[in-house]
PDB file of C-alpha atoms in Angstrom:
ATOM      1  CA  MET P  24      25.209  -9.622 -15.136  1.00  0.00           C
ATOM      2  CA  GLU P  25      22.684  -8.854 -12.406  1.00  0.00           C
ATOM      3  CA  ALA P  26      20.539 -11.762 -11.208  1.00  0.00           C
ATOM      4  CA  THR P  27      16.836 -11.556 -12.022  1.00  0.00           C
ATOM      5  CA  ASP P  28      14.232 -11.312  -9.301  1.00  0.00           C
ATOM      6  CA  GLN P  29      12.950 -14.750 -10.311  1.00  0.00           C
ATOM      7  CA  LYS P  30      16.398 -16.316  -9.912  1.00  0.00           C
ATOM      8  CA  LEU P  31      16.941 -14.570  -6.569  1.00  0.00           C
ATOM      9  CA  ALA P  32      13.494 -15.683  -5.374  1.00  0.00           C
ATOM     10  CA  ASP P  33      14.257 -19.287  -6.310  1.00  0.00           C
ATOM     11  CA  GLN P  34      17.595 -19.116  -4.492  1.00  0.00           C
ATOM     12  CA  ALA P  35      16.002 -17.465  -1.441  1.00  0.00           C
ATOM     13  CA  LYS P  36      13.327 -20.172  -1.316  1.00  0.00           C
ATOM     14  CA  ALA P  37      16.154 -22.716  -1.256  1.00  0.00           C
ATOM     15  CA  GLY P  38      17.609 -21.012   1.831  1.00  0.00           C
ATOM     16  CA  ASN P  39      20.131 -18.619   0.285  1.00  0.00           C
ATOM     17  CA  GLY P  40      20.192 -15.688   2.716  1.00  0.00           C
ATOM     18  CA  THR P  41      22.285 -13.515   0.408  1.00  0.00           C
ATOM     19  CA  ALA P  42      19.718 -13.891  -2.376  1.00  0.00           C
ATOM     20  CA  PHE P  43      16.936 -12.966   0.051  1.00  0.00           C
ATOM     21  CA  ALA P  44      18.891  -9.924   1.278  1.00  0.00           C
ATOM     22  CA  THR P  45      19.476  -8.814  -2.313  1.00  0.00           C
ATOM     23  CA  LEU P  46      15.773  -9.156  -3.144  1.00  0.00           C
ATOM     24  CA  LEU P  47      14.813  -7.221  -0.037  1.00  0.00           C
ATOM     25  CA  ALA P  48      17.359  -4.467  -0.722  1.00  0.00           C
ATOM     26  CA  ARG P  49      16.146  -4.232  -4.311  1.00  0.00           C
ATOM     27  CA  HIS P  50      12.470  -3.869  -3.374  1.00  0.00           C
ATOM     28  CA  TYR P  51      12.422  -2.353   0.135  1.00  0.00           C
ATOM     29  CA  ASP P  52      11.890   1.236  -1.025  1.00  0.00           C
ATOM     30  CA  ARG P  53       8.988   0.164  -3.260  1.00  0.00           C
ATOM     31  CA  ILE P  54       7.391  -1.798  -0.423  1.00  0.00           C
ATOM     32  CA  PHE P  55       7.651   1.208   1.891  1.00  0.00           C
ATOM     33  CA  ALA P  56       6.425   3.701  -0.727  1.00  0.00           C
ATOM     34  CA  LEU P  57       3.342   1.634  -1.506  1.00  0.00           C
ATOM     35  CA  ALA P  58       2.680   1.001   2.197  1.00  0.00           C
ATOM     36  CA  PHE P  59       2.924   4.757   2.814  1.00  0.00           C
ATOM     37  CA  ARG P  60       0.507   5.636   0.030  1.00  0.00           C
ATOM     38  CA  MET P  61      -1.946   2.997   1.208  1.00  0.00           C
ATOM     39  CA  SER P  62      -1.793   3.983   4.877  1.00  0.00           C
ATOM     40  CA  SER P  63      -1.198   7.759   4.568  1.00  0.00           C
ATOM     41  CA  ALA P  64       0.921   7.834   7.713  1.00  0.00           C
ATOM     42  CA  ARG P  65       4.669   7.348   7.964  1.00  0.00           C
ATOM     43  CA  ALA P  66       4.647   5.448  11.267  1.00  0.00           C
ATOM     44  CA  GLU P  67       1.909   3.148   9.993  1.00  0.00           C
ATOM     45  CA  ALA P  68       3.827   2.554   6.758  1.00  0.00           C
ATOM     46  CA  GLU P  69       7.004   1.780   8.679  1.00  0.00           C
ATOM     47  CA  ASP P  70       5.169  -0.769  10.841  1.00  0.00           C
ATOM     48  CA  LEU P  71       3.473  -2.313   7.833  1.00  0.00           C
ATOM     49  CA  THR P  72       6.759  -2.530   5.915  1.00  0.00           C
ATOM     50  CA  GLN P  73       8.495  -4.221   8.836  1.00  0.00           C
ATOM     51  CA  ASP P  74       5.638  -6.703   9.200  1.00  0.00           C
ATOM     52  CA  ILE P  75       5.849  -7.524   5.490  1.00  0.00           C
ATOM     53  CA  CYS P  76       9.630  -7.968   5.606  1.00  0.00           C
ATOM     54  CA  ALA P  77       9.368 -10.234   8.644  1.00  0.00           C
ATOM     55  CA  ALA P  78       6.728 -12.402   6.959  1.00  0.00           C
ATOM     56  CA  LEU P  79       8.372 -12.411   3.547  1.00  0.00           C
ATOM     57  CA  PRO P  80      10.555 -15.524   3.998  1.00  0.00           C
ATOM     58  CA  SER P  81       7.521 -17.726   4.658  1.00  0.00           C
ATOM     59  CA  LYS P  82       5.384 -15.977   2.033  1.00  0.00           C
ATOM     60  CA  LEU P  83       8.177 -16.421  -0.505  1.00  0.00           C
ATOM     61  CA  MET P  84       7.705 -20.170  -0.280  1.00  0.00           C
ATOM     62  CA  ARG P  85       4.325 -19.648  -1.969  1.00  0.00           C
ATOM     63  CA  PHE P  86       5.757 -17.597  -4.844  1.00  0.00           C
ATOM     64  CA  ASP P  87       5.268 -19.866  -7.854  1.00  0.00           C
ATOM     65  CA  GLY P  88       6.741 -17.670 -10.592  1.00  0.00           C
ATOM     66  CA  GLN P  89       3.448 -17.434 -12.511  1.00  0.00           C
ATOM     67  CA  SER P  90       3.724 -13.649 -12.396  1.00  0.00           C
ATOM     68  CA  ARG P  91       6.676 -11.299 -12.105  1.00  0.00           C
ATOM     69  CA  PHE P  92       8.171 -11.169  -8.637  1.00  0.00           C
ATOM     70  CA  SER P  93       7.408  -7.445  -8.332  1.00  0.00           C
ATOM     71  CA  THR P  94       3.741  -8.034  -9.195  1.00  0.00           C
ATOM     72  CA  TRP P  95       3.527 -10.827  -6.632  1.00  0.00           C
ATOM     73  CA  LEU P  96       5.251  -8.607  -4.049  1.00  0.00           C
ATOM     74  CA  TYR P  97       2.794  -5.765  -4.651  1.00  0.00           C
ATOM     75  CA  ARG P  98      -0.043  -8.224  -4.018  1.00  0.00           C
ATOM     76  CA  VAL P  99       1.627  -9.167  -0.716  1.00  0.00           C
ATOM     77  CA  VAL P 100       1.754  -5.470   0.256  1.00  0.00           C
ATOM     78  CA  VAL P 101      -1.859  -4.848  -0.770  1.00  0.00           C
ATOM     79  CA  ASN P 102      -3.057  -7.878   1.186  1.00  0.00           C
ATOM     80  CA  ALA P 103      -1.044  -6.852   4.250  1.00  0.00           C
ATOM     81  CA  ALA P 104      -2.476  -3.312   4.087  1.00  0.00           C
ATOM     82  CA  HIS P 105      -6.014  -4.661   3.788  1.00  0.00           C
ATOM     83  CA  ASP P 106      -5.450  -7.007   6.740  1.00  0.00           C
ATOM     84  CA  ARG P 107      -4.073  -4.142   8.827  1.00  0.00           C
ATOM     85  CA  ARG P 108      -7.083  -1.938   7.982  1.00  0.00           C
ATOM     86  CA  ARG P 109      -9.456  -4.693   9.053  1.00  0.00           C
ATOM     87  CA  ARG P 110      -7.576  -5.174  12.334  1.00  0.00           C
ATOM     88  CA  GLN P 111      -7.549  -1.431  12.983  1.00  0.00           C
ATOM     89  CA  ALA P 112     -11.265  -1.182  12.307  1.00  0.00           C
ATOM     90  CA  SER P 113     -11.869  -3.991  14.802  1.00  0.00           C
ATOM     91  CA  HIS P 114      -9.626  -2.323  17.377  1.00  0.00           C
ATOM     92  CA  THR P 115     -11.299   1.051  16.854  1.00  0.00           C
ATOM     93  CA  LYS P 116     -14.718  -0.491  17.282  1.00  0.00           C
ATOM     94  CA  ALA P 117     -13.577  -2.305  20.421  1.00  0.00           C
ATOM     95  CA  ALA P 118     -12.127   0.936  21.808  1.00  0.00           C
ATOM     96  CA  GLU P 119     -15.329   2.936  21.377  1.00  0.00           C
ATOM     97  CA  GLY P 120     -16.496   4.269  24.700  1.00  0.00           C
ATOM     98  CA  TRP P 121     -13.100   4.250  26.365  1.00  0.00           C
ATOM     99  CA  GLY P 122     -13.586   7.892  27.127  1.00  0.00           C
ATOM    100  CA  ASP P 123     -11.044  10.666  27.251  1.00  0.00           C
ATOM    101  CA  TRP P 124      -8.078   8.439  26.449  1.00  0.00           C
ATOM    102  CA  GLU P 125      -9.579   7.382  23.103  1.00  0.00           C
ATOM    103  CA  VAL P 126     -10.648  10.942  22.283  1.00  0.00           C
ATOM    104  CA  ALA P 127      -7.102  12.180  23.004  1.00  0.00           C
ATOM    105  CA  ARG P 128      -5.589   9.395  20.881  1.00  0.00           C
ATOM    106  CA  GLN P 129      -7.879  10.182  17.953  1.00  0.00           C
ATOM    107  CA  ALA P 130      -7.085  13.901  18.273  1.00  0.00           C
ATOM    108  CA  ALA P 131      -3.349  13.140  18.208  1.00  0.00           C
ATOM    109  CA  ASN P 132      -3.841  11.000  15.104  1.00  0.00           C
ATOM    110  CA  ALA P 133      -5.799  13.803  13.425  1.00  0.00           C
ATOM    111  CA  GLU P 134      -3.019  16.311  14.151  1.00  0.00           C
ATOM    112  CA  THR P 135      -0.459  13.946  12.677  1.00  0.00           C
ATOM    113  CA  ALA P 136      -2.571  13.438   9.560  1.00  0.00           C
ATOM    114  CA  GLU P 137      -2.846  17.220   9.023  1.00  0.00           C
ATOM    115  CA  ARG P 138       0.929  17.433   8.528  1.00  0.00           C
ATOM    116  CA  ILE P 139       0.917  15.020   5.580  1.00  0.00           C
ATOM    117  CA  ASP P 140       1.222  16.605   2.118  1.00  0.00           C
ATOM    118  CA  TRP P 141      -1.886  17.436   0.071  1.00  0.00           C
ATOM    119  CA  LEU P 142      -1.942  14.427  -2.208  1.00  0.00           C
ATOM    120  CA  THR P 143      -1.588  11.970   0.617  1.00  0.00           C
ATOM    121  CA  ARG P 144      -4.420  13.675   2.528  1.00  0.00           C
ATOM    122  CA  ALA P 145      -6.564  13.752  -0.576  1.00  0.00           C
ATOM    123  CA  MET P 146      -5.871  10.087  -1.323  1.00  0.00           C
ATOM    124  CA  ARG P 147      -7.051   9.196   2.186  1.00  0.00           C
ATOM    125  CA  ALA P 148     -10.439  10.675   1.290  1.00  0.00           C
ATOM    126  CA  LEU P 149     -10.800   8.280  -1.628  1.00  0.00           C
ATOM    127  CA  PRO P 150     -12.554   4.924  -1.269  1.00  0.00           C
ATOM    128  CA  ASP P 151     -10.135   2.039  -0.637  1.00  0.00           C
ATOM    129  CA  ASP P 152     -10.403   0.628  -4.142  1.00  0.00           C
ATOM    130  CA  LEU P 153      -9.559   3.982  -5.760  1.00  0.00           C
ATOM    131  CA  ARG P 154      -6.778   4.740  -3.286  1.00  0.00           C
ATOM    132  CA  ASP P 155      -5.180   1.307  -3.693  1.00  0.00           C
ATOM    133  CA  THR P 156      -5.356   1.537  -7.470  1.00  0.00           C
ATOM    134  CA  LEU P 157      -3.893   5.053  -7.496  1.00  0.00           C
ATOM    135  CA  ALA P 158      -1.124   4.068  -5.059  1.00  0.00           C
ATOM    136  CA  LEU P 159      -0.014   1.279  -7.384  1.00  0.00           C
ATOM    137  CA  VAL P 160      -0.169   3.442 -10.519  1.00  0.00           C
ATOM    138  CA  LEU P 161       1.845   6.136  -8.749  1.00  0.00           C
ATOM    139  CA  ASP P 162       4.525   3.496  -8.295  1.00  0.00           C
ATOM    140  CA  ASP P 163       4.897   3.422 -12.109  1.00  0.00           C
ATOM    141  CA  MET P 164       3.027   0.169 -12.579  1.00  0.00           C
ATOM    142  CA  THR P 165       1.132  -0.359 -15.822  1.00  0.00           C
ATOM    143  CA  HIS P 166      -2.629  -0.670 -15.704  1.00  0.00           C
ATOM    144  CA  ALA P 167      -2.264  -4.328 -16.687  1.00  0.00           C
ATOM    145  CA  ASP P 168       0.103  -4.986 -13.763  1.00  0.00           C
ATOM    146  CA  VAL P 169      -2.152  -3.108 -11.353  1.00  0.00           C
ATOM    147  CA  GLY P 170      -5.078  -5.175 -12.585  1.00  0.00           C
ATOM    148  CA  GLU P 171      -3.122  -8.343 -11.889  1.00  0.00           C
ATOM    149  CA  VAL P 172      -2.169  -7.227  -8.380  1.00  0.00           C
ATOM    150  CA  LEU P 173      -5.709  -6.153  -7.471  1.00  0.00           C
ATOM    151  CA  GLU P 174      -7.300  -9.010  -9.385  1.00  0.00           C
ATOM    152  CA  VAL P 175      -9.460  -6.741 -11.567  1.00  0.00           C
ATOM    153  CA  SER P 176      -9.519  -6.023 -15.305  1.00  0.00           C
ATOM    154  CA  GLU P 177      -7.282  -3.438 -16.926  1.00  0.00           C
ATOM    155  CA  GLY P 178     -10.436  -1.519 -17.886  1.00  0.00           C
ATOM    156  CA  THR P 179     -11.471  -1.382 -14.222  1.00  0.00           C
ATOM    157  CA  VAL P 180      -8.044   0.028 -13.347  1.00  0.00           C
ATOM    158  CA  SER P 181      -8.425   2.719 -16.027  1.00  0.00           C
ATOM    159  CA  TRP P 182     -11.901   3.622 -14.743  1.00  0.00           C
ATOM    160  CA  ARG P 183     -10.658   3.795 -11.146  1.00  0.00           C
ATOM    161  CA  ILE P 184      -7.802   6.114 -12.131  1.00  0.00           C
ATOM    162  CA  SER P 185     -10.207   8.333 -14.054  1.00  0.00           C
ATOM    163  CA  GLU P 186     -12.590   8.412 -11.083  1.00  0.00           C
ATOM    164  CA  ALA P 187      -9.755   9.136  -8.627  1.00  0.00           C
ATOM    165  CA  LYS P 188      -8.500  12.025 -10.798  1.00  0.00           C
ATOM    166  CA  LYS P 189     -12.022  13.460 -11.001  1.00  0.00           C
ATOM    167  CA  ARG P 190     -12.486  13.288  -7.224  1.00  0.00           C
ATOM    168  CA  LEU P 191      -9.047  14.749  -6.505  1.00  0.00           C
ATOM    169  CA  LYS P 192      -9.723  17.614  -8.930  1.00  0.00           C
ATOM    170  CA  GLU P 193     -13.064  18.331  -7.247  1.00  0.00           C
ATOM    171  CA  LEU P 194     -11.393  18.308  -3.826  1.00  0.00           C
ATOM    172  CA  LYS P 195      -8.645  20.668  -5.010  1.00  0.00           C
ATOM    173  CA  GLU P 196     -11.174  23.085  -6.505  1.00  0.00           C
ATOM    174  CA  LYS P 197     -13.274  22.984  -3.342  1.00  0.00           C
ATOM    175  CA  GLU P 198     -10.215  23.811  -1.189  1.00  0.00           C
ATOM    176  CA  GLU P 199      -9.140  26.623  -3.512  1.00  0.00           C
ATOM    177  CA  ASN P 200     -12.623  28.186  -3.454  1.00  0.00           C
ATOM    178  CA  ALA P 201     -12.988  27.934   0.315  1.00  0.00           C
TER     179      ALA P 201
END
């Protein structure tokens, strides 16, 4: 019988490296997929995923089992993505006025972003709260679980999904009519 995430988390917290490796192997693809949807860039998602994995042993010590491990892990990913966005915004603001180098870097980033598939580009146009909510739902989480991860009500999750769908539809129609 396969060990539960809760049992593996408890064993990993006690120093069992095999349990930690099993947990990481079990959830790595989900961590990366959510990081990708939240960042909209593969390189950014890879960096974010590696940062999360490196910090996970210490963060795991704070996992109290009050929620499912996967729900707790999604919260870790969401928090890490939010932290990264804040740091990037600070770095971008600090880099303003650096001249041609910054302009070239931003142009390279824009070219990279243009190669991402339509949904990922469209999700980037959504406000953070809608994008984060949609990213979690696209990972087959229930609205109740998404609400727990984002610390909002299930009704708020449903509204955000409805709003995201409406905005994505409008964007699609606008592109098709252009």
